XYZ file of C-alpha atoms in Angstrom:
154
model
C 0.000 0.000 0.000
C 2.931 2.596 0.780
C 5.314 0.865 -2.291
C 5.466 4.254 -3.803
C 5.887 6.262 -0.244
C 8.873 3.744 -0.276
C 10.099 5.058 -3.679
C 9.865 8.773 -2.820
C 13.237 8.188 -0.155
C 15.012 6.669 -3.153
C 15.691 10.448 -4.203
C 18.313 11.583 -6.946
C 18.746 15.218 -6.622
C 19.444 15.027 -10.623
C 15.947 14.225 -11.310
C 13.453 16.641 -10.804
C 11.073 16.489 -8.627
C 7.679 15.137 -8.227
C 4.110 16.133 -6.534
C 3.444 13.995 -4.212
C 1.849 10.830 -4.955
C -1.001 9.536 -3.485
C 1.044 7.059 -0.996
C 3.215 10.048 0.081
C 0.021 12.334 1.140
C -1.646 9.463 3.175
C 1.910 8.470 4.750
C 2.012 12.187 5.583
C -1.480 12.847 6.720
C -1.341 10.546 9.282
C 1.669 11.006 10.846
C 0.929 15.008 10.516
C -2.796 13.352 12.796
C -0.136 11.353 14.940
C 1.667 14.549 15.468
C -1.238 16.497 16.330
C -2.717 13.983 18.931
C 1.191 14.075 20.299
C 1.044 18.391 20.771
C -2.240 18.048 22.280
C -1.113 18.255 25.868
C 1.313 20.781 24.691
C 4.417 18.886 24.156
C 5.800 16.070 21.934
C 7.296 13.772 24.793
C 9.772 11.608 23.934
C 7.761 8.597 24.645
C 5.169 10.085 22.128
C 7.895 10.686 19.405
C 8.971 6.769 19.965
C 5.560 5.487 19.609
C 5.250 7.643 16.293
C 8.552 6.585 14.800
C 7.624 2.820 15.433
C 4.302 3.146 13.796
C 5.914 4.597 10.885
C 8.250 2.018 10.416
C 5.849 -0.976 11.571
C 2.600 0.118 10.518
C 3.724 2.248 7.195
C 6.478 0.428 6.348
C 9.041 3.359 6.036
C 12.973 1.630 6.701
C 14.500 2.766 10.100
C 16.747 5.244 8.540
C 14.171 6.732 6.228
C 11.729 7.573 9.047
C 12.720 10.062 10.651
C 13.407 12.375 8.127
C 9.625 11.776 6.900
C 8.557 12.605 10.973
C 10.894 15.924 10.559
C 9.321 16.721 7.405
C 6.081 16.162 8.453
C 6.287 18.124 11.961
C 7.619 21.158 9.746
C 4.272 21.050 7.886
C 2.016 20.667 11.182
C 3.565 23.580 12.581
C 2.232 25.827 9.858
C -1.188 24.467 9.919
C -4.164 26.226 10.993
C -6.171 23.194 11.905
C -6.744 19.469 11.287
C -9.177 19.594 8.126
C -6.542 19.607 5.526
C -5.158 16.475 6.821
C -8.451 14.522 7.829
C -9.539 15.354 4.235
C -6.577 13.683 3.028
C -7.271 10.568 5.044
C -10.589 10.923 3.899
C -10.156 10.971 0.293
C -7.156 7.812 0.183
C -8.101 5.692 3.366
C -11.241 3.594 2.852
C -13.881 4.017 5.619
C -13.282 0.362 6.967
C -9.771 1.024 7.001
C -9.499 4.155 8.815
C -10.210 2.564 12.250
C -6.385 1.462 12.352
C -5.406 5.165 11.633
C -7.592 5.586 15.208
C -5.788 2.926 16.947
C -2.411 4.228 15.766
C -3.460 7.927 16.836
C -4.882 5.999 20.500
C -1.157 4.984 20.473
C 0.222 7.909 20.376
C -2.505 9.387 22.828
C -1.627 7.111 25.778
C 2.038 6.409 25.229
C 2.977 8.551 27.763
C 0.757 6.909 30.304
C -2.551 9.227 30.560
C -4.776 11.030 28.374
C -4.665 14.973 28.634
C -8.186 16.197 28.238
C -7.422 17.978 25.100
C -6.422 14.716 23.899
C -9.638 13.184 24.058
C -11.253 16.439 22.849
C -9.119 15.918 19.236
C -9.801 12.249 19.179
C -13.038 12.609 19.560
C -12.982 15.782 16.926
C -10.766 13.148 14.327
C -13.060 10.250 14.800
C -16.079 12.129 13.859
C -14.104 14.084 10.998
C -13.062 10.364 9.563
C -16.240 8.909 9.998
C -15.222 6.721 12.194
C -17.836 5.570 15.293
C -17.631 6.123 18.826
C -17.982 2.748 19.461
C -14.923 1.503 16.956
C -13.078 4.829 18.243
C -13.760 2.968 22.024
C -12.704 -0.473 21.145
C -9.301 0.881 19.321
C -8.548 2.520 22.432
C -9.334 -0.286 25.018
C -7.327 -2.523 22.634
C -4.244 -0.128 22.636
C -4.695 0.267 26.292
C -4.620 -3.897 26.986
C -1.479 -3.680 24.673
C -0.080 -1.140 26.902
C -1.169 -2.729 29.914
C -3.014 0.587 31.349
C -6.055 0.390 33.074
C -8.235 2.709 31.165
């Protein structure tokens, strides 16, 4: 599914470059919501950084050495955001509606890495789970599964 997200760290800086293909924008858009859940309590901890940087390399399938730059990259374009519609459209318009539940586990992940969830945190989940059409009840059951995972008692 990310193949040509892969392909886009494979750069020659004698070709020219290239929009952004549709891998690279849904790569991007969530991590940029991962990132976003992370700031929420008005910090990236380090914990929360981690848990992004494993979930881009598990769940997206960027290599080790590639994923970082992609979370640098991506944190430079959150910080001049003005809000979370640009990238929830993004998810909305590549990520099929069945499929966008893992996006909410990964962003519960990120939410309750660092051992408690702020309540602005649960504020912007509950904003991007409504945004992505995703239910309260599959928003619920992503979290108590990342929660079991992390051994936290919810």
């Amino acid at each position: 599914m990310f193949a040509r997200l892969r392909a886009l760290f494979d750069f020659d800086p004698e070709t020219p470059a290239e929009a952004p293909d549709e891998d690279t924008r849904r790569a991007s858009a969530c991590v940029a919501l991962m990132l976003q859940a992370a700031y929420e309590d008005g910090r990236l901890d380090d914990v929360e950084k981690e848990r992004i940087l494993t979930i881009i390399v598990e769940k997206l399938g960027i290599p080790v050495e590639q994923a970082g730059p992609l979370l640098r990259e991506t944190q430079l374009d959150v910080d001049n955001a003005t809000g979370l519609h640009r990238f929830t459209q993004a998810v909305i318009a590549a990520i099929e509606p069945e499929d966008r539940v893992a996006l909410i586990e990964w962003l519960w992940e990120v939410v309750l890495a660092d051992g408690h969830v702020h309540e602005r945190e649960a504020a912007m989940m509950r904003k991007v789970v409504g945004l992505l059409g995703v239910s309260d009840r599959d928003s619920g059951a992503a979290r108590k599964r990342v929660a079991a995972r992390l051994e936290q008692v919810l």
